[in-house]
Amino acid sequence: MTTLLLSVSALKTLSVYEAILNYWYPLILLLIFCLFLSCEYYAYKTGVPTIASFPSARRKIIEILQKDFAARAPAARSYTIVDLGSGGGQLSWHIARALPRAQVIGIEISWIPWLRSVLRQRLRGPSNLQYQRVDFWSYDCATADAVVTYLTENIIARVSKKLRRELKPGALVAANDVALRGDWQPIDSIPTGFLKMQVFVYRQS
Ligand SMILES: C[S@@+](CC[C@H](N)C(=O)[O-])C[C@H]1O[C@@H](n2cnc3c(N)ncnc32)[C@H](O)[C@@H]1O
């Protein structure tokens, strides 16, 4: 009897295994291909691939924000940080954890990185972090006390104009690797210690 039960269970295991091989395997491959295609589509559409800031740059950006927060945000006032193009959400997640009294908003257009960010936030917090799946060209940065960017040369001039137009006086911009253009003059540029990459710091006049 035991042998019979064991054989039945072995057969079941085998058929599940076969089903996975015959049916799920191509489906999983198709799913991976669609995820990849979606990311490629948004990289092509926006001109910016989803790449997370390196940990060394992340640490510098957090230090810059902590300093600005300490200098500018009295106890009761809110302090909002916007990650313009938040990708998979790693940078904004670390910022939100390092600055628990700030509100952190990640703006991302690409579905897969956005979904990853939201899932991580739902599973692990922190509660001062939210993600919005929107095109940042239609997002008004007027309420931001600080904006962080890690974008590309092809769109940075347009982003620079947008930030100049929308940011309130005194707002801070920390631009990872790619400096703002136009009339923005950095108040600081901090080497990240990785290759020749720098974080450029600006203050809205
Ligand atoms: C290089 S990643 C940076 C991710 C994150 N900020 C970091 O530093 O780790 C830039 C992200 O900006 C997003 N992006 C580019 N143009 C956008 C737009 N118009 N609206 C929203 N997100 C955009 C891209 O999809 C990409 O995920």
mmCIF file of C-alpha atoms and ligand atoms in Angstrom:
data_model
loop_
_atom_site.group_PDB
_atom_site.id
_atom_site.type_symbol
_atom_site.label_atom_id
_atom_site.label_comp_id
_atom_site.label_asym_id
_atom_site.label_seq_id
_atom_site.Cartn_x
_atom_site.Cartn_y
_atom_site.Cartn_z
ATOM 1 C CA MET A 1 0.000 0.000 0.000
ATOM 2 C CA THR A 2 2.769 2.412 1.004
ATOM 3 C CA THR A 3 4.679 1.509 -2.159
ATOM 4 C CA LEU A 4 1.563 2.188 -4.246
ATOM 5 C CA LEU A 5 1.028 5.598 -2.602
ATOM 6 C CA LEU A 6 4.677 6.454 -3.147
ATOM 7 C CA SER A 7 4.458 5.441 -6.824
ATOM 8 C CA VAL A 8 1.297 7.547 -7.316
ATOM 9 C CA SER A 9 2.962 10.519 -5.653
ATOM 10 C CA ALA A 10 6.093 10.011 -7.791
ATOM 11 C CA LEU A 11 3.905 9.929 -10.914
ATOM 12 C CA LYS A 12 2.159 13.135 -9.832
ATOM 13 C CA THR A 13 5.501 14.813 -9.230
ATOM 14 C CA LEU A 14 6.640 13.646 -12.647
ATOM 15 C CA SER A 15 3.539 14.971 -14.419
ATOM 16 C CA VAL A 16 3.858 18.334 -12.654
ATOM 17 C CA TYR A 17 7.488 18.403 -13.659
ATOM 18 C CA GLU A 18 6.561 17.541 -17.247
ATOM 19 C CA ALA A 19 3.859 20.194 -17.240
ATOM 20 C CA ILE A 20 6.370 22.778 -16.061
ATOM 21 C CA LEU A 21 8.774 21.718 -18.792
ATOM 22 C CA ASN A 22 6.224 21.491 -21.578
ATOM 23 C CA TYR A 23 3.923 24.321 -20.724
ATOM 24 C CA TRP A 24 5.320 26.762 -18.161
ATOM 25 C CA TYR A 25 8.846 26.898 -19.406
ATOM 26 C CA PRO A 26 7.983 28.605 -22.722
ATOM 27 C CA LEU A 27 5.468 30.782 -20.892
ATOM 28 C CA ILE A 28 8.104 31.934 -18.421
ATOM 29 C CA LEU A 29 10.479 32.615 -21.312
ATOM 30 C CA LEU A 30 7.739 34.599 -23.052
ATOM 31 C CA LEU A 31 7.069 36.543 -19.848
ATOM 32 C CA ILE A 32 10.777 37.363 -19.437
ATOM 33 C CA PHE A 33 10.902 38.445 -23.077
ATOM 34 C CA CYS A 34 7.844 40.731 -22.589
ATOM 35 C CA LEU A 35 9.386 42.282 -19.444
ATOM 36 C CA PHE A 36 12.599 42.889 -21.355
ATOM 37 C CA LEU A 37 10.655 44.342 -24.314
ATOM 38 C CA SER A 38 8.720 46.681 -22.021
ATOM 39 C CA CYS A 39 11.952 48.041 -20.475
ATOM 40 C CA GLU A 40 13.520 48.455 -23.920
ATOM 41 C CA TYR A 41 10.406 50.232 -25.195
ATOM 42 C CA TYR A 42 10.535 52.831 -22.410
ATOM 43 C CA ALA A 43 14.299 53.281 -22.738
ATOM 44 C CA TYR A 44 13.727 54.014 -26.451
ATOM 45 C CA LYS A 45 10.690 56.236 -25.806
ATOM 46 C CA THR A 46 12.310 58.354 -23.068
ATOM 47 C CA GLY A 47 15.909 58.175 -24.255
ATOM 48 C CA VAL A 48 16.964 57.052 -20.766
ATOM 49 C CA PRO A 49 17.694 53.452 -19.754
ATOM 50 C CA THR A 50 16.881 52.210 -16.285
ATOM 51 C CA ILE A 51 20.171 52.030 -14.407
ATOM 52 C CA ALA A 52 20.470 52.463 -10.645
ATOM 53 C CA SER A 53 22.885 55.028 -9.231
ATOM 54 C CA PHE A 54 26.018 53.316 -7.980
ATOM 55 C CA PRO A 55 26.228 52.868 -4.184
ATOM 56 C CA SER A 56 29.092 55.388 -3.954
ATOM 57 C CA ALA A 57 26.976 58.075 -5.697
ATOM 58 C CA ARG A 58 23.960 57.076 -3.616
ATOM 59 C CA ARG A 59 25.901 57.637 -0.390
ATOM 60 C CA LYS A 60 27.048 61.108 -1.564
ATOM 61 C CA ILE A 61 23.512 62.075 -2.587
ATOM 62 C CA ILE A 62 22.169 60.985 0.804
ATOM 63 C CA GLU A 63 24.851 63.020 2.606
ATOM 64 C CA ILE A 64 23.966 66.095 0.515
ATOM 65 C CA LEU A 65 20.260 65.695 1.264
ATOM 66 C CA GLN A 66 20.823 65.079 4.976
ATOM 67 C CA LYS A 67 22.900 68.245 5.196
ATOM 68 C CA ASP A 68 20.267 70.275 3.351
ATOM 69 C CA PHE A 69 17.463 68.781 5.432
ATOM 70 C CA ALA A 70 19.267 69.603 8.689
ATOM 71 C CA ALA A 71 19.935 73.166 7.540
ATOM 72 C CA ARG A 72 16.538 73.963 6.054
ATOM 73 C CA ALA A 73 13.780 71.897 7.634
ATOM 74 C CA PRO A 74 12.706 73.034 11.081
ATOM 75 C CA ALA A 75 11.017 70.321 13.167
ATOM 76 C CA ALA A 76 7.412 70.865 12.028
ATOM 77 C CA ARG A 77 7.950 71.679 8.379
ATOM 78 C CA SER A 78 7.757 69.063 5.679
ATOM 79 C CA TYR A 79 10.603 68.371 3.301
ATOM 80 C CA THR A 80 9.834 66.730 -0.034
ATOM 81 C CA ILE A 81 12.414 64.975 -2.163
ATOM 82 C CA VAL A 82 11.561 63.996 -5.741
ATOM 83 C CA ASP A 83 13.547 61.341 -7.616
ATOM 84 C CA LEU A 84 12.903 62.382 -11.208
ATOM 85 C CA GLY A 85 13.029 59.068 -13.060
ATOM 86 C CA SER A 86 13.266 56.735 -10.090
ATOM 87 C CA GLY A 87 13.973 53.540 -12.079
ATOM 88 C CA GLY A 88 13.781 50.399 -9.939
ATOM 89 C CA GLY A 89 13.494 52.595 -6.840
ATOM 90 C CA GLN A 90 16.776 51.695 -5.141
ATOM 91 C CA LEU A 91 17.992 55.279 -4.725
ATOM 92 C CA SER A 92 14.695 56.679 -3.446
ATOM 93 C CA TRP A 93 14.279 53.725 -1.091
ATOM 94 C CA HIS A 94 17.684 54.369 0.496
ATOM 95 C CA ILE A 95 16.992 58.105 0.675
ATOM 96 C CA ALA A 96 13.636 57.545 2.390
ATOM 97 C CA ARG A 97 15.233 55.257 4.961
ATOM 98 C CA ALA A 98 18.060 57.684 5.634
ATOM 99 C CA LEU A 99 15.685 60.653 5.974
ATOM 100 C CA PRO A 100 12.607 59.277 7.755
ATOM 101 C CA ARG A 101 11.148 62.754 8.372
ATOM 102 C CA ALA A 102 11.245 63.691 4.689
ATOM 103 C CA GLN A 103 8.626 62.711 2.116
ATOM 104 C CA VAL A 104 10.195 60.928 -0.841
ATOM 105 C CA ILE A 105 8.425 60.636 -4.192
ATOM 106 C CA GLY A 106 9.781 58.506 -7.029
ATOM 107 C CA ILE A 107 8.500 59.395 -10.496
ATOM 108 C CA GLU A 108 8.888 56.643 -13.071
ATOM 109 C CA ILE A 109 7.215 55.990 -16.407
ATOM 110 C CA SER A 110 8.449 52.471 -17.149
ATOM 111 C CA TRP A 111 6.045 49.802 -15.871
ATOM 112 C CA ILE A 112 8.495 47.112 -14.744
ATOM 113 C CA PRO A 113 10.903 49.256 -12.684
ATOM 114 C CA TRP A 114 7.895 51.121 -11.249
ATOM 115 C CA LEU A 115 6.228 47.830 -10.282
ATOM 116 C CA ARG A 116 9.433 46.637 -8.651
ATOM 117 C CA SER A 117 9.643 49.870 -6.618
ATOM 118 C CA VAL A 118 6.039 49.657 -5.478
ATOM 119 C CA LEU A 119 6.336 45.986 -4.514
ATOM 120 C CA ARG A 120 9.436 46.619 -2.463
ATOM 121 C CA GLN A 121 7.846 49.618 -0.755
ATOM 122 C CA ARG A 122 4.693 47.601 0.068
ATOM 123 C CA LEU A 123 6.739 44.716 1.447
ATOM 124 C CA ARG A 124 9.466 46.588 3.272
ATOM 125 C CA GLY A 125 8.337 50.208 3.605
ATOM 126 C CA PRO A 126 9.310 52.834 4.528
ATOM 127 C CA SER A 127 6.040 54.743 4.868
ATOM 128 C CA ASN A 128 7.536 58.112 3.881
ATOM 129 C CA LEU A 129 8.122 56.807 0.352
ATOM 130 C CA GLN A 130 5.692 56.684 -2.570
ATOM 131 C CA TYR A 131 5.999 56.025 -6.278
ATOM 132 C CA GLN A 132 3.977 57.499 -9.100
ATOM 133 C CA ARG A 133 3.909 55.941 -12.545
ATOM 134 C CA VAL A 134 3.744 59.090 -14.616
ATOM 135 C CA ASP A 135 5.684 60.863 -17.305
ATOM 136 C CA PHE A 136 7.806 63.396 -15.444
ATOM 137 C CA TRP A 137 7.346 65.990 -18.193
ATOM 138 C CA SER A 138 3.795 66.373 -16.937
ATOM 139 C CA TYR A 139 4.771 66.239 -13.252
ATOM 140 C CA ASP A 140 5.015 69.616 -11.527
ATOM 141 C CA CYS A 141 8.083 69.813 -9.261
ATOM 142 C CA ALA A 142 6.828 72.980 -7.530
ATOM 143 C CA THR A 143 6.367 71.292 -4.142
ATOM 144 C CA ALA A 144 9.833 69.713 -4.114
ATOM 145 C CA ASP A 145 12.434 70.933 -1.633
ATOM 146 C CA ALA A 146 15.005 68.752 -3.377
ATOM 147 C CA VAL A 147 15.181 66.882 -6.672
ATOM 148 C CA VAL A 148 17.589 64.101 -7.542
ATOM 149 C CA THR A 149 18.374 63.103 -11.110
ATOM 150 C CA TYR A 150 20.384 60.438 -12.855
ATOM 151 C CA LEU A 151 19.525 61.106 -16.482
ATOM 152 C CA THR A 152 21.227 61.314 -19.848
ATOM 153 C CA GLU A 153 22.844 64.044 -21.961
ATOM 154 C CA ASN A 154 20.091 63.904 -24.588
ATOM 155 C CA ILE A 155 17.349 65.160 -22.257
ATOM 156 C CA ILE A 156 19.261 67.076 -19.582
ATOM 157 C CA ALA A 157 18.881 70.501 -21.253
ATOM 158 C CA ARG A 158 15.102 70.105 -21.298
ATOM 159 C CA VAL A 159 15.113 68.840 -17.703
ATOM 160 C CA SER A 160 17.248 71.841 -16.678
ATOM 161 C CA LYS A 161 14.675 74.241 -18.159
ATOM 162 C CA LYS A 162 11.822 72.374 -16.500
ATOM 163 C CA LEU A 163 13.505 72.553 -13.085
ATOM 164 C CA ARG A 164 14.344 76.243 -13.525
ATOM 165 C CA ARG A 165 10.711 76.940 -14.413
ATOM 166 C CA GLU A 166 9.061 74.894 -11.682
ATOM 167 C CA LEU A 167 11.268 74.721 -8.589
ATOM 168 C CA LYS A 168 10.665 77.109 -5.725
ATOM 169 C CA PRO A 169 13.500 79.419 -4.623
ATOM 170 C CA GLY A 170 16.025 77.640 -2.435
ATOM 171 C CA ALA A 171 15.180 74.152 -3.712
ATOM 172 C CA LEU A 172 18.183 71.869 -4.107
ATOM 173 C CA VAL A 173 19.082 69.695 -7.091
ATOM 174 C CA ALA A 174 21.531 66.791 -6.827
ATOM 175 C CA ALA A 175 22.375 65.617 -10.341
ATOM 176 C CA ASN A 176 24.235 62.346 -10.513
ATOM 177 C CA ASP A 177 26.904 62.182 -13.225
ATOM 178 C CA VAL A 178 25.194 64.398 -15.813
ATOM 179 C CA ALA A 179 25.362 68.114 -14.989
ATOM 180 C CA LEU A 180 22.432 70.466 -15.550
ATOM 181 C CA ARG A 181 22.654 72.799 -18.541
ATOM 182 C CA GLY A 182 21.754 76.395 -19.314
ATOM 183 C CA ASP A 183 22.112 78.964 -16.564
ATOM 184 C CA TRP A 184 22.491 76.436 -13.741
ATOM 185 C CA GLN A 185 25.802 76.875 -11.908
ATOM 186 C CA PRO A 186 26.806 74.130 -9.477
ATOM 187 C CA ILE A 187 27.347 75.247 -5.893
ATOM 188 C CA ASP A 188 29.315 72.071 -5.375
ATOM 189 C CA SER A 189 30.535 69.070 -7.369
ATOM 190 C CA ILE A 190 31.436 66.025 -5.361
ATOM 191 C CA PRO A 191 33.502 63.133 -6.727
ATOM 192 C CA THR A 192 31.803 59.837 -5.952
ATOM 193 C CA GLY A 193 35.099 57.951 -5.870
ATOM 194 C CA PHE A 194 33.954 55.706 -8.725
ATOM 195 C CA LEU A 195 35.650 56.354 -12.067
ATOM 196 C CA LYS A 196 35.384 60.112 -12.670
ATOM 197 C CA MET A 197 31.746 60.353 -11.743
ATOM 198 C CA GLN A 198 30.521 63.337 -9.758
ATOM 199 C CA VAL A 199 27.349 64.539 -8.108
ATOM 200 C CA PHE A 200 26.560 68.139 -9.082
ATOM 201 C CA VAL A 201 24.710 70.237 -6.531
ATOM 202 C CA TYR A 202 22.567 73.246 -7.450
ATOM 203 C CA ARG A 203 20.348 75.689 -5.631
ATOM 204 C CA GLN A 204 17.342 77.311 -7.312
ATOM 205 C CA SER A 205 17.640 81.088 -7.185
HETATM 206 C C1 LIG B 1 19.144 56.032 -15.023
HETATM 207 S S1 LIG B 1 17.594 55.675 -14.260
HETATM 208 C C2 LIG B 1 17.865 56.389 -12.651
HETATM 209 C C3 LIG B 1 17.163 55.654 -11.528
HETATM 210 C C4 LIG B 1 17.318 56.313 -10.156
HETATM 211 N N1 LIG B 1 16.991 57.705 -10.179
HETATM 212 C C5 LIG B 1 18.709 56.154 -9.643
HETATM 213 O O1 LIG B 1 19.479 57.106 -9.679
HETATM 214 O O2 LIG B 1 19.052 55.044 -9.194
HETATM 215 C C6 LIG B 1 16.548 56.894 -15.037
HETATM 216 C C7 LIG B 1 15.065 56.528 -15.068
HETATM 217 O O3 LIG B 1 14.339 57.665 -15.542
HETATM 218 C C8 LIG B 1 13.178 57.167 -16.183
HETATM 219 N N2 LIG B 1 12.606 58.209 -17.055
HETATM 220 C C9 LIG B 1 13.172 58.759 -18.163
HETATM 221 N N3 LIG B 1 12.339 59.648 -18.715
HETATM 222 C C10 LIG B 1 11.228 59.662 -17.942
HETATM 223 C C11 LIG B 1 9.998 60.392 -18.019
HETATM 224 N N4 LIG B 1 9.761 61.264 -18.999
HETATM 225 N N5 LIG B 1 9.098 60.190 -17.036
HETATM 226 C C12 LIG B 1 9.332 59.304 -16.023
HETATM 227 N N6 LIG B 1 10.455 58.565 -15.929
HETATM 228 C C13 LIG B 1 11.392 58.748 -16.873
HETATM 229 C C14 LIG B 1 13.685 55.978 -16.968
HETATM 230 O O4 LIG B 1 12.640 55.086 -17.279
HETATM 231 C C15 LIG B 1 14.711 55.385 -15.993
HETATM 232 O O5 LIG B 1 14.163 54.335 -15.265
#
